Short mmCIF file of C-alpha atoms and ligand atoms in Angstrom, two decimals:
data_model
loop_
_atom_site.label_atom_id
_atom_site.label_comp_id
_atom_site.label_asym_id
_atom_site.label_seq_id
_atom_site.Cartn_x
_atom_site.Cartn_y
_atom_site.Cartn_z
CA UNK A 1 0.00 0.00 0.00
CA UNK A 2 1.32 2.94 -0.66
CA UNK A 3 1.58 6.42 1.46
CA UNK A 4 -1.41 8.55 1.48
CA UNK A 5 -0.53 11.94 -0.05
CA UNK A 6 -2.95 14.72 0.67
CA UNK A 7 -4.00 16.79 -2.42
CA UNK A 8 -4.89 19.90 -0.13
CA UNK A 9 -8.03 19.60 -1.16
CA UNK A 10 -10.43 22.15 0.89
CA UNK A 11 -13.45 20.03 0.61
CA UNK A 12 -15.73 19.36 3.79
CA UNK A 13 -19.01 18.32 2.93
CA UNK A 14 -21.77 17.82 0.18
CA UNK A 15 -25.51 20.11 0.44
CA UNK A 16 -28.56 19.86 -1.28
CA UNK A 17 -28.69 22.98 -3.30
CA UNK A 18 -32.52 23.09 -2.61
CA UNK A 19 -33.66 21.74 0.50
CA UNK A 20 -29.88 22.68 2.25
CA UNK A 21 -29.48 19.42 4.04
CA UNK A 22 -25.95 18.51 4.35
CA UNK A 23 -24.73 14.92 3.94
CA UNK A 24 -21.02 13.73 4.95
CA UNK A 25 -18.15 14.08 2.37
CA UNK A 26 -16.71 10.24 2.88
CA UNK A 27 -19.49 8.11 1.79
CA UNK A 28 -21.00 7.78 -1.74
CA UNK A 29 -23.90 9.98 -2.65
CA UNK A 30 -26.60 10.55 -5.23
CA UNK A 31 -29.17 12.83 -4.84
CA UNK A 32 -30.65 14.40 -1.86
CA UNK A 33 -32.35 11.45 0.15
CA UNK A 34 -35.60 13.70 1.01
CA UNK A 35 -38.18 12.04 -1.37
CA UNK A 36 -40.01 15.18 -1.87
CA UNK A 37 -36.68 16.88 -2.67
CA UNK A 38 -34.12 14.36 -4.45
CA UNK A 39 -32.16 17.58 -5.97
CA UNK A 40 -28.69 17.80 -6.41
CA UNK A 41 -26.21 17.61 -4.15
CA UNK A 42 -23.09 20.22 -4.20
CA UNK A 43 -19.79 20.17 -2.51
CA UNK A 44 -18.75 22.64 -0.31
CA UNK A 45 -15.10 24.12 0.25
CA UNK A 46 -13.67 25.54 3.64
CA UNK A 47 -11.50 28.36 1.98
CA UNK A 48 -8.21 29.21 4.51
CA UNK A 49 -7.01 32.63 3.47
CA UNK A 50 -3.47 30.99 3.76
CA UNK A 51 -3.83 28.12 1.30
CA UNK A 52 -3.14 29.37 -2.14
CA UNK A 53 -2.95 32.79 -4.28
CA UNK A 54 -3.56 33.88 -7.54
CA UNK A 55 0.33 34.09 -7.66
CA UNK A 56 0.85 30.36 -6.39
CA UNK A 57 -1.60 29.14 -9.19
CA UNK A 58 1.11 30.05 -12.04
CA UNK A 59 3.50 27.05 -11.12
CA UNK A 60 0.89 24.39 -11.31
CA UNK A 61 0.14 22.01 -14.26
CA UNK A 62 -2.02 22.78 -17.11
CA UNK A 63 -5.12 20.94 -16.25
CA UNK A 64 -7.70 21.35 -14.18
CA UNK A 65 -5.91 19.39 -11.09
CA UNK A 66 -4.29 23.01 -11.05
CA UNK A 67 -7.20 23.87 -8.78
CA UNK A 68 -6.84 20.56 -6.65
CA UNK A 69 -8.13 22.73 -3.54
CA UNK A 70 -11.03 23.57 -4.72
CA UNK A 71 -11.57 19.82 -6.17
CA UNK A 72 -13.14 16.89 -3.94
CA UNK A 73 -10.11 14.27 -4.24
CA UNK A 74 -8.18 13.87 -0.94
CA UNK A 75 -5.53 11.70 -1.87
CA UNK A 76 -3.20 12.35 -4.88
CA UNK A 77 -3.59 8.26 -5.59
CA UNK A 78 -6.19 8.53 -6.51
CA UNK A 79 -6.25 11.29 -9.06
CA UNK A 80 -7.44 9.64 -12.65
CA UNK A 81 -5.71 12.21 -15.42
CA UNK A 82 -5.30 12.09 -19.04
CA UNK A 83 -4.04 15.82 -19.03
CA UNK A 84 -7.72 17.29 -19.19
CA UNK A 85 -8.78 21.00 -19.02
CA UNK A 86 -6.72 24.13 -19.26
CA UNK A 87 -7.69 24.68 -22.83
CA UNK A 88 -7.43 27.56 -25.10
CA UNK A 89 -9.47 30.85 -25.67
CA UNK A 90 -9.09 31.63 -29.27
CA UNK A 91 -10.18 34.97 -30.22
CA UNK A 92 -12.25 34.91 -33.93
CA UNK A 93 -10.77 37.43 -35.56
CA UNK A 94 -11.54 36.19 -39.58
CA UNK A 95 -15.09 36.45 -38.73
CA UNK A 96 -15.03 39.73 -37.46
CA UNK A 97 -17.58 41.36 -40.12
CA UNK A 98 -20.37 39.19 -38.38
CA UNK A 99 -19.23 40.67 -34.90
CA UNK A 100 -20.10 43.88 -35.60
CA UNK A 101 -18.12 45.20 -32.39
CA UNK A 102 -18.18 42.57 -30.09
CA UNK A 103 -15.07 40.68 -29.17
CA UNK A 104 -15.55 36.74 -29.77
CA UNK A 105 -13.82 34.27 -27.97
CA UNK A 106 -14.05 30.34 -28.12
CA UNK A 107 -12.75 28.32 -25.82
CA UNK A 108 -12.09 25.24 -27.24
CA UNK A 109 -12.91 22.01 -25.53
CA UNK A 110 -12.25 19.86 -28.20
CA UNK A 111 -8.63 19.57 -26.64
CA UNK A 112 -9.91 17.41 -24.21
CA UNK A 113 -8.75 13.49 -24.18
CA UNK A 114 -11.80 12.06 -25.75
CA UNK A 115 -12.46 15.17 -27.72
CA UNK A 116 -14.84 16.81 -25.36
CA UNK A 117 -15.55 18.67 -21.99
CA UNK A 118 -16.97 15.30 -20.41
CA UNK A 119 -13.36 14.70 -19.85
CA UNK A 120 -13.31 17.19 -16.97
CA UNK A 121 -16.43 15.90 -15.75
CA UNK A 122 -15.32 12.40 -15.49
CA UNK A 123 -12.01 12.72 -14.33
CA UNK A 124 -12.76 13.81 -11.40
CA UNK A 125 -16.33 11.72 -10.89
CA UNK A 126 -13.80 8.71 -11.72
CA UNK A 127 -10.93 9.66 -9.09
CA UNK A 128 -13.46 10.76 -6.17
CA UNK A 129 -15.25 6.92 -7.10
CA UNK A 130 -11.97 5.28 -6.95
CA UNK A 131 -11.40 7.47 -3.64
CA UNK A 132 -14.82 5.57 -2.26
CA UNK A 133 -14.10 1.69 -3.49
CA UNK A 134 -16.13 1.95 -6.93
CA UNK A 135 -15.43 -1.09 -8.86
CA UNK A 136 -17.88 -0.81 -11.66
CA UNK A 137 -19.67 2.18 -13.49
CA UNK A 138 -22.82 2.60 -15.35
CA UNK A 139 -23.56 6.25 -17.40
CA UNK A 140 -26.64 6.83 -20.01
CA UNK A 141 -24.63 8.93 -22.62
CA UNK A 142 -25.71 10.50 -25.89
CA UNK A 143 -21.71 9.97 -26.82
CA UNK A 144 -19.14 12.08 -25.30
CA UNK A 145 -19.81 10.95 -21.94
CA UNK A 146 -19.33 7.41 -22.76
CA UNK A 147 -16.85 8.10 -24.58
CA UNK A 148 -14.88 9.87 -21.78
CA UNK A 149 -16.28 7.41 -18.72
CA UNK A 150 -14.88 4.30 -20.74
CA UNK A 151 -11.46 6.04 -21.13
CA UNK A 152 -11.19 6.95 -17.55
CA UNK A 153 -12.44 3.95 -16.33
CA UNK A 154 -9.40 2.49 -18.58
CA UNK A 155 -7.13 4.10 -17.28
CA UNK A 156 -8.43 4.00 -13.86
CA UNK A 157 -8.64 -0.41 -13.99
CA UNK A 158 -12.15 -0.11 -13.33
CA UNK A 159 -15.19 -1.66 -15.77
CA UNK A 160 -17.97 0.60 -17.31
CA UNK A 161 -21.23 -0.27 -18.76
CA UNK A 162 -22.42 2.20 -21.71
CA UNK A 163 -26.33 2.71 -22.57
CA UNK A 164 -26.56 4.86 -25.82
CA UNK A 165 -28.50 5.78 -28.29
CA UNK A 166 -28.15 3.62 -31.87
CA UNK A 167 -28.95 6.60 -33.56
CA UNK A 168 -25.03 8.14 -32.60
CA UNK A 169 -22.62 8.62 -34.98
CA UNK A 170 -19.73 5.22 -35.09
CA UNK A 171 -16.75 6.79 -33.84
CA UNK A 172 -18.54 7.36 -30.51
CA UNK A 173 -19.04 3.39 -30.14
CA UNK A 174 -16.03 2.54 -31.65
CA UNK A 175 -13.91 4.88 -29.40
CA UNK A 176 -15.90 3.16 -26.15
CA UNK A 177 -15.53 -0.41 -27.10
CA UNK A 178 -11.47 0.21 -27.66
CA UNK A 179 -11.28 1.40 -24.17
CA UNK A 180 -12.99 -2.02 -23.10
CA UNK A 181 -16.40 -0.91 -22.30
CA UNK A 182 -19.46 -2.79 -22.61
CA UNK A 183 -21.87 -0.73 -25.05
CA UNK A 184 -25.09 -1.70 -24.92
CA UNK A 185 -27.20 0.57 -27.90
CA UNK A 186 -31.09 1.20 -27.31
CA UNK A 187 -33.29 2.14 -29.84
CA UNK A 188 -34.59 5.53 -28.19
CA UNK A 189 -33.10 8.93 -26.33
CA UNK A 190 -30.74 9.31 -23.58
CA UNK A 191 -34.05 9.80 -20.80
CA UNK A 192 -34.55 5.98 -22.27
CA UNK A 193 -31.11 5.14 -21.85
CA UNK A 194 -31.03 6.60 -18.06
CA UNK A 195 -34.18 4.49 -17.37
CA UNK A 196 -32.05 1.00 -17.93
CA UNK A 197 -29.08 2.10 -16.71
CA UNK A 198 -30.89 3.00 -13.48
CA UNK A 199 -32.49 -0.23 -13.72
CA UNK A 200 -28.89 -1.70 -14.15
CA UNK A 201 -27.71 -0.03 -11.97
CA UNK A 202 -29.98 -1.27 -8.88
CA UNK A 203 -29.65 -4.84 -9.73
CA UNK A 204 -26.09 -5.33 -10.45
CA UNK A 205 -25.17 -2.73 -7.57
CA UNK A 206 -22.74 -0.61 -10.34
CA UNK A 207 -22.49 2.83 -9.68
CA UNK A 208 -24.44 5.14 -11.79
CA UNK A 209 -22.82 8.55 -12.85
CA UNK A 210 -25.53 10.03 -14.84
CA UNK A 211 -25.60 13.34 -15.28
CA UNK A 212 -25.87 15.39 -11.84
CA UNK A 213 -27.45 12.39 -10.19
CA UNK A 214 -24.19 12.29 -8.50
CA UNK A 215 -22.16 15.78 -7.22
CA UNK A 216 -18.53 15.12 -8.60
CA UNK A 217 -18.88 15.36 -12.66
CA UNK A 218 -20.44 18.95 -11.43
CA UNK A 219 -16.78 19.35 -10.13
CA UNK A 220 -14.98 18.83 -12.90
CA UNK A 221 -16.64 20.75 -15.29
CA UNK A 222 -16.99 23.96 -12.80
CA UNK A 223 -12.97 24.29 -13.31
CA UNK A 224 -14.35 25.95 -16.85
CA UNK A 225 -15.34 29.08 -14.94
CA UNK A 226 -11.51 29.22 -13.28
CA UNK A 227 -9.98 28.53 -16.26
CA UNK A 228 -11.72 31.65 -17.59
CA UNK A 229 -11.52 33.65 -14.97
CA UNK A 230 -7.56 32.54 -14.74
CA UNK A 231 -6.81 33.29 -18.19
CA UNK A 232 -9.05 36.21 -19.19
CA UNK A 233 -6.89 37.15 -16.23
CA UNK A 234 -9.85 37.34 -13.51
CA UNK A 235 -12.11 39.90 -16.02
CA UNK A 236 -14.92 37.58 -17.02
CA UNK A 237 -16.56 38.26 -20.21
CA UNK A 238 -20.50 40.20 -20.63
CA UNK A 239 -21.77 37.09 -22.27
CA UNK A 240 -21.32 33.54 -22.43
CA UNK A 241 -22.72 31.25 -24.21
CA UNK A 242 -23.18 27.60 -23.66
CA UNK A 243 -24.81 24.64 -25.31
CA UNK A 244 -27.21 22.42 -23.02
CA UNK A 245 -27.83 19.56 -22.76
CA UNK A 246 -27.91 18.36 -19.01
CA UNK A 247 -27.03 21.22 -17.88
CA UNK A 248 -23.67 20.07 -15.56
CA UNK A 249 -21.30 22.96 -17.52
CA UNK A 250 -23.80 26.08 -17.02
CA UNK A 251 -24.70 24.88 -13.75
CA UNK A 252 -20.84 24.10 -12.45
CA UNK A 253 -19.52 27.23 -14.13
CA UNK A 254 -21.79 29.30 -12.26
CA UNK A 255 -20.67 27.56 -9.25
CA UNK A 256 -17.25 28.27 -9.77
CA UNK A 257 -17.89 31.77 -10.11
CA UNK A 258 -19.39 31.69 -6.69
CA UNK A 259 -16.70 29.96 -5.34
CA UNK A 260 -13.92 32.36 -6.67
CA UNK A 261 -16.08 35.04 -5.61
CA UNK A 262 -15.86 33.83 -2.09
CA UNK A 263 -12.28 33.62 -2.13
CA UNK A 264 -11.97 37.23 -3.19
CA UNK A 265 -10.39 36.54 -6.49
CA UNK A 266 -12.97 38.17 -8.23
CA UNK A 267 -15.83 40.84 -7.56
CA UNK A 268 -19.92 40.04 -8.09
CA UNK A 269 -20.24 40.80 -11.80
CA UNK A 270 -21.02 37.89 -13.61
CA UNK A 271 -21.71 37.40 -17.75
CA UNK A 272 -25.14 36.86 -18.63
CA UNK A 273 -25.59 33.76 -19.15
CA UNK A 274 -27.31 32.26 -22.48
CA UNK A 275 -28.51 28.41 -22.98
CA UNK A 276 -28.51 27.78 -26.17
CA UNK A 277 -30.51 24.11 -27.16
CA UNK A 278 -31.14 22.44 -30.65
CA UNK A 279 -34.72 23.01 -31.73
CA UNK A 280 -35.32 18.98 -31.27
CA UNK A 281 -34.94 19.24 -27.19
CA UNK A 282 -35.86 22.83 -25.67
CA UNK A 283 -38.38 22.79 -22.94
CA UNK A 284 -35.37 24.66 -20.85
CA UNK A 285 -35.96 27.61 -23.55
CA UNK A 286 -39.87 27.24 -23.36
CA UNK A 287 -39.86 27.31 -19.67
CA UNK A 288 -37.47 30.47 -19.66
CA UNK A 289 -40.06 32.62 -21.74
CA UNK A 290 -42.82 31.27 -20.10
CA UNK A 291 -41.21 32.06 -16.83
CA UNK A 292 -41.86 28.71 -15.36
CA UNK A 293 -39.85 27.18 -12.57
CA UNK A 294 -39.42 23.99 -14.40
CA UNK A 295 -39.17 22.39 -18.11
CA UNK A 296 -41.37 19.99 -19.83
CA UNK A 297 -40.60 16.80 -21.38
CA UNK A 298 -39.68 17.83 -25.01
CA UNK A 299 -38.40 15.67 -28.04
CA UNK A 300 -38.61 15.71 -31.90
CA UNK A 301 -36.17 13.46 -32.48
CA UNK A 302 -32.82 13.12 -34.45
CA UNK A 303 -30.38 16.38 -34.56
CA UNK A 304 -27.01 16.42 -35.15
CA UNK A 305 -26.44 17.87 -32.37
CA UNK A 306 -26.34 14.82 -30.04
CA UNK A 307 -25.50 15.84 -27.04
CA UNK A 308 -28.15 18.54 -26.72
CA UNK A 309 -30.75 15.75 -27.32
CA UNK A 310 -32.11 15.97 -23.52
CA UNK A 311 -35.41 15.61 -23.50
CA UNK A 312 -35.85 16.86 -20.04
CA UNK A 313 -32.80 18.05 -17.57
CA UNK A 314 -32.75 16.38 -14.30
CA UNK A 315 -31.43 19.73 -12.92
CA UNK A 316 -33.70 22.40 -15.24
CA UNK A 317 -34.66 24.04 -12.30
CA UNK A 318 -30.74 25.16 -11.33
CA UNK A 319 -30.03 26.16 -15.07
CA UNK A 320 -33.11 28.57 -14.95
CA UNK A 321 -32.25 30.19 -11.98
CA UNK A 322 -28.47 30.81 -13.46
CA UNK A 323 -30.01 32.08 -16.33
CA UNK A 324 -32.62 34.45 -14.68
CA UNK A 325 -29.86 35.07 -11.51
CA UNK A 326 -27.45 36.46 -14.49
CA UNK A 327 -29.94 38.55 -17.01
CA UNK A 328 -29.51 35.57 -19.29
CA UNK A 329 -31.42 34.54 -22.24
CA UNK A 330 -32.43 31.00 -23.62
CA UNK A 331 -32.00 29.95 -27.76
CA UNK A 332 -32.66 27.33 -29.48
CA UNK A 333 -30.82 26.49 -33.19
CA UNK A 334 -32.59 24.00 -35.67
CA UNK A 335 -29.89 21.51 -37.49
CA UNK A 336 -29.74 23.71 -40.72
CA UNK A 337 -28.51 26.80 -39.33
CA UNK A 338 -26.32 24.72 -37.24
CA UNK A 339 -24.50 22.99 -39.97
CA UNK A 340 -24.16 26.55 -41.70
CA UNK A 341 -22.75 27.58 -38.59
CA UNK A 342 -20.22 24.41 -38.58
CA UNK A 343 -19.00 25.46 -41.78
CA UNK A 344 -18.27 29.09 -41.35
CA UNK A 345 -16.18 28.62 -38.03
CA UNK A 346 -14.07 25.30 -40.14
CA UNK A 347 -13.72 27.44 -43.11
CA UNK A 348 -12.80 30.58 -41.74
CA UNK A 349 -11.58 29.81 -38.32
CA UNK A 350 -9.39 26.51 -38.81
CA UNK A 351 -12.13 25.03 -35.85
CA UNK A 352 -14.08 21.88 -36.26
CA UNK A 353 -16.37 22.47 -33.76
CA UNK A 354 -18.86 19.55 -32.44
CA UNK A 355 -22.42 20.60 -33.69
CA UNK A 356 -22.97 21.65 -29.92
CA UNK A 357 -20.33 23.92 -30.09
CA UNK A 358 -21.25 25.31 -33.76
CA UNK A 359 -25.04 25.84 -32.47
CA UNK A 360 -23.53 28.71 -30.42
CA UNK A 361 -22.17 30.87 -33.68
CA UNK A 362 -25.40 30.67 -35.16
CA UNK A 363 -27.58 31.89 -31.51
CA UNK A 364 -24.46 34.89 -31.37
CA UNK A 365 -25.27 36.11 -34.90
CA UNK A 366 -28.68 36.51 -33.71
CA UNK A 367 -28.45 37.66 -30.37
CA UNK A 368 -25.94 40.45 -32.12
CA UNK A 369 -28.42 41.35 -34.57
CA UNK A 370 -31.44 41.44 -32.35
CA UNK A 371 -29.59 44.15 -30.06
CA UNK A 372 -29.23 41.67 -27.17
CA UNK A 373 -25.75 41.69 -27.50
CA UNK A 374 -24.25 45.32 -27.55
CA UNK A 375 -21.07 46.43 -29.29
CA UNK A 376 -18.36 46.72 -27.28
CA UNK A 377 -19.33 43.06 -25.46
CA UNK A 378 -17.03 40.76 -25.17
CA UNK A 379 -18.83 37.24 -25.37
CA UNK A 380 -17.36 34.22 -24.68
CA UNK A 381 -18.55 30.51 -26.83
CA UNK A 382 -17.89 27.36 -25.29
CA UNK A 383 -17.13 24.88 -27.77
CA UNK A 384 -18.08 21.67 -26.09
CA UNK A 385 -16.28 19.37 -28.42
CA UNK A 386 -14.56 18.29 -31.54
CA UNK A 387 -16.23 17.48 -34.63
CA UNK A 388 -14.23 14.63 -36.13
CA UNK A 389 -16.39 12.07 -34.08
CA UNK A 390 -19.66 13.54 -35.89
CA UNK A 391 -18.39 12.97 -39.20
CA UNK A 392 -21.16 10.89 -40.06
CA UNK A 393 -24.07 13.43 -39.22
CA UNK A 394 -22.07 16.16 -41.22
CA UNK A 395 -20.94 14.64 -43.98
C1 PLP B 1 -22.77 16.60 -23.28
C2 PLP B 1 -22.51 17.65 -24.26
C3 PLP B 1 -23.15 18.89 -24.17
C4 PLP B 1 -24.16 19.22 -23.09
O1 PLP B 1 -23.51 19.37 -21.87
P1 PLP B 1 -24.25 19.55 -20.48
O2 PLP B 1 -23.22 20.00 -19.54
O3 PLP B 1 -24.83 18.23 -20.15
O4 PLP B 1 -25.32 20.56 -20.67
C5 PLP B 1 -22.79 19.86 -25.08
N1 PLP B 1 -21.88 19.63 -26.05
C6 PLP B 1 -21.25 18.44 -26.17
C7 PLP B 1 -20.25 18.27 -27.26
C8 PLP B 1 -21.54 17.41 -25.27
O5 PLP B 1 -20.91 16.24 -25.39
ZN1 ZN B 2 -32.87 18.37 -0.67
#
């Protein structure tokens, strides 16, 4: 056995962002147990002013472990890595004549292992499961997340058991079955693909890491907001935009801004905050100008935008209030404009953006005509992920 070696990690216990109830960091966790609550659970830091600067932060490695304090993993052991986070923000300077005076930034996620964001996301949800005894994982995916559980799970020596759509484009089942996954495909949406994992899950007694039904891929993917706050050197943009599908990335990234907040790193402005859906899957956008607390069930089907193809968020009710709590707005893009969109940032930008990630060019160009976005606004896109695993819905 070898030595425990503490990450520094400030983390002291896990709270239901609704109901408040606090539950104790060293056991594994879902949801909140209140049956007439079952929201999701957060994890909670005990900043020491003494712990770490802004300074201190320029030695460490580029990837997200850079903000180990403010990550749930106690012992460095366990940490699961494949180099993930700390990726770029590219300024888009060849399409400036559709900017009209806004500055455009994309961060680009598709430098991720696995080619997208989940990476963050399930790093750390991998290493904090390892940290507990998890042998065996379950996840309902519409690709990425599959994609980047199997790897992890890899790398980690544990198994994982993938439920996915049949309607996703090869790569992402090719790329999961080379990590040694099991894949099982099922004709219908990810909400039907949760429904037999969680099914799975209960009988074989594998752990299910579906998308904020457990606090630690929430982790992971906060570390967006402190990359952006790090290297937009702690000015955070007017806008962002951000394609949703569960929700995890708006919802951590507003976290993290909280969190930084309290450490004094930066002040209370925040961007406004836009969700921007595929026309297929967008009760969260219905719900927003209906000003309802919660979304419907919605789904027309096939886009080629897979991962926004949620029928209904398990957390809808946190991404509207970050999108009302920041003057935010709520899009949705139908697969046409999208794959316009697609071309124009690969053609002019050198980016092949994931469809996800191209849906937010298209919801800028009108948010910038409309007058929501002013000149002078610096907005920031989130491209989720690369585009060489869609090949198939593109082509
Ligand atoms: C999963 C995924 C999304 C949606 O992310 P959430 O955090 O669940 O909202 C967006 N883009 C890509 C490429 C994805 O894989
Ligand atoms: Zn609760």
């Amino acid at each position: 056995m070898l030595e425990k070696k503490a990450t520094g990690s400030l983390f002291t216990h896990l709270q239901c962002v609704e109901c408040g109830k606090i539950y104790p960091k060293n056991v594994l966790h879902h949801v909140c147990a209140d049956e007439s609550c079952k929201a999701i659970l957060a994890a909670r830091y005990q900043w020491k002013s003494n712990t770490l600067t802004k300074e201190g932060l320029k030695n460490r490695p580029s990837s997200l472990w850079r903000y180990r304090e403010f990550l749930p993993v106690e012992d460095e052991q366990n940490i699961v890595t494949l180099g993930e986070g700390f990726t770029p923000i590219l300024p888009l300077l060849n399409l400036k004549q559709y900017a009209a005076g806004k500055q455009v930034l994309l961060k680009d996620e598709s430098n991720n292992p696995t080619g997208s964001f989940k990476a963050r996301g399930l790093s750390v949800a991998v290493s904090k499961a390892k940290e507990l005894g998890v042998a065996t994982f379950v996840i309902p995916t519409a690709g990425n997340a599959g994609g980047a559980l199997a790897a992890y799970a890899a790398k980690a020596g544990l198994k994982a058991h993938i439920f996915m759509p049949t309607l996703t484009p090869s790569a992402f089942k090719t790329e999961t079955r080379l990590f040694g996954a099991e894949i099982t495909e099922v004709d219908g949406n990810i909400s039907d693909c949760g429904k037999l994992a969680g099914e799975k899950a209960a009988q074989a007694g594998w752990f299910d890491v579906s998308t904020l039904k457990e606090p630690y891929r929430l982790e992971g993917k906060k570390t967006m907001g402190y990359e952006i706050a790090e290297q937009l050197s702690w000015q955070l943009p007017d806008v962002m935009l951000y394609p949703t599908g569960g929700g995890t990335g708006i919802v951590g990234i507003w976290k993290a801004f909280d969190e930084l907040e309290q450490v004094g790193w930066i002040g209370s402005n925040r961007p406004r905050m836009v969700a921007v859906q595929s026309n297929s899957c967008n009760g969260i956008c219905t719900a927003f100008h209906q000003n309802a607390p919660r979304s419907e069930y919605k789904d027309s089907g096939f886009t080629i935008a897979n991962g926004l193809r949620v029928p209904k968020p398990y957390a809808d009710k946190e991404i509207l209030k970050v999108l009302r709590a920041s003057n935010g707005y709520a899009v949705s893009v139908g697969d046409s404009d999208i794959l316009l969109a697609l071309k124009e940032l690969a053609s002019n930008e050198g980016l092949l953006t994931a469809p996800e990630g191209a849906a937010l060019w298209h919801a800028f160009k009108a948010l910038s005509q409309s007058g929501w976005i002013k000149s002078g606004e610096t907005v920031l896109l989130l491209n989720t992920g690369s585009g060489y695993k869609y090949l198939d819905n593109i082509e």
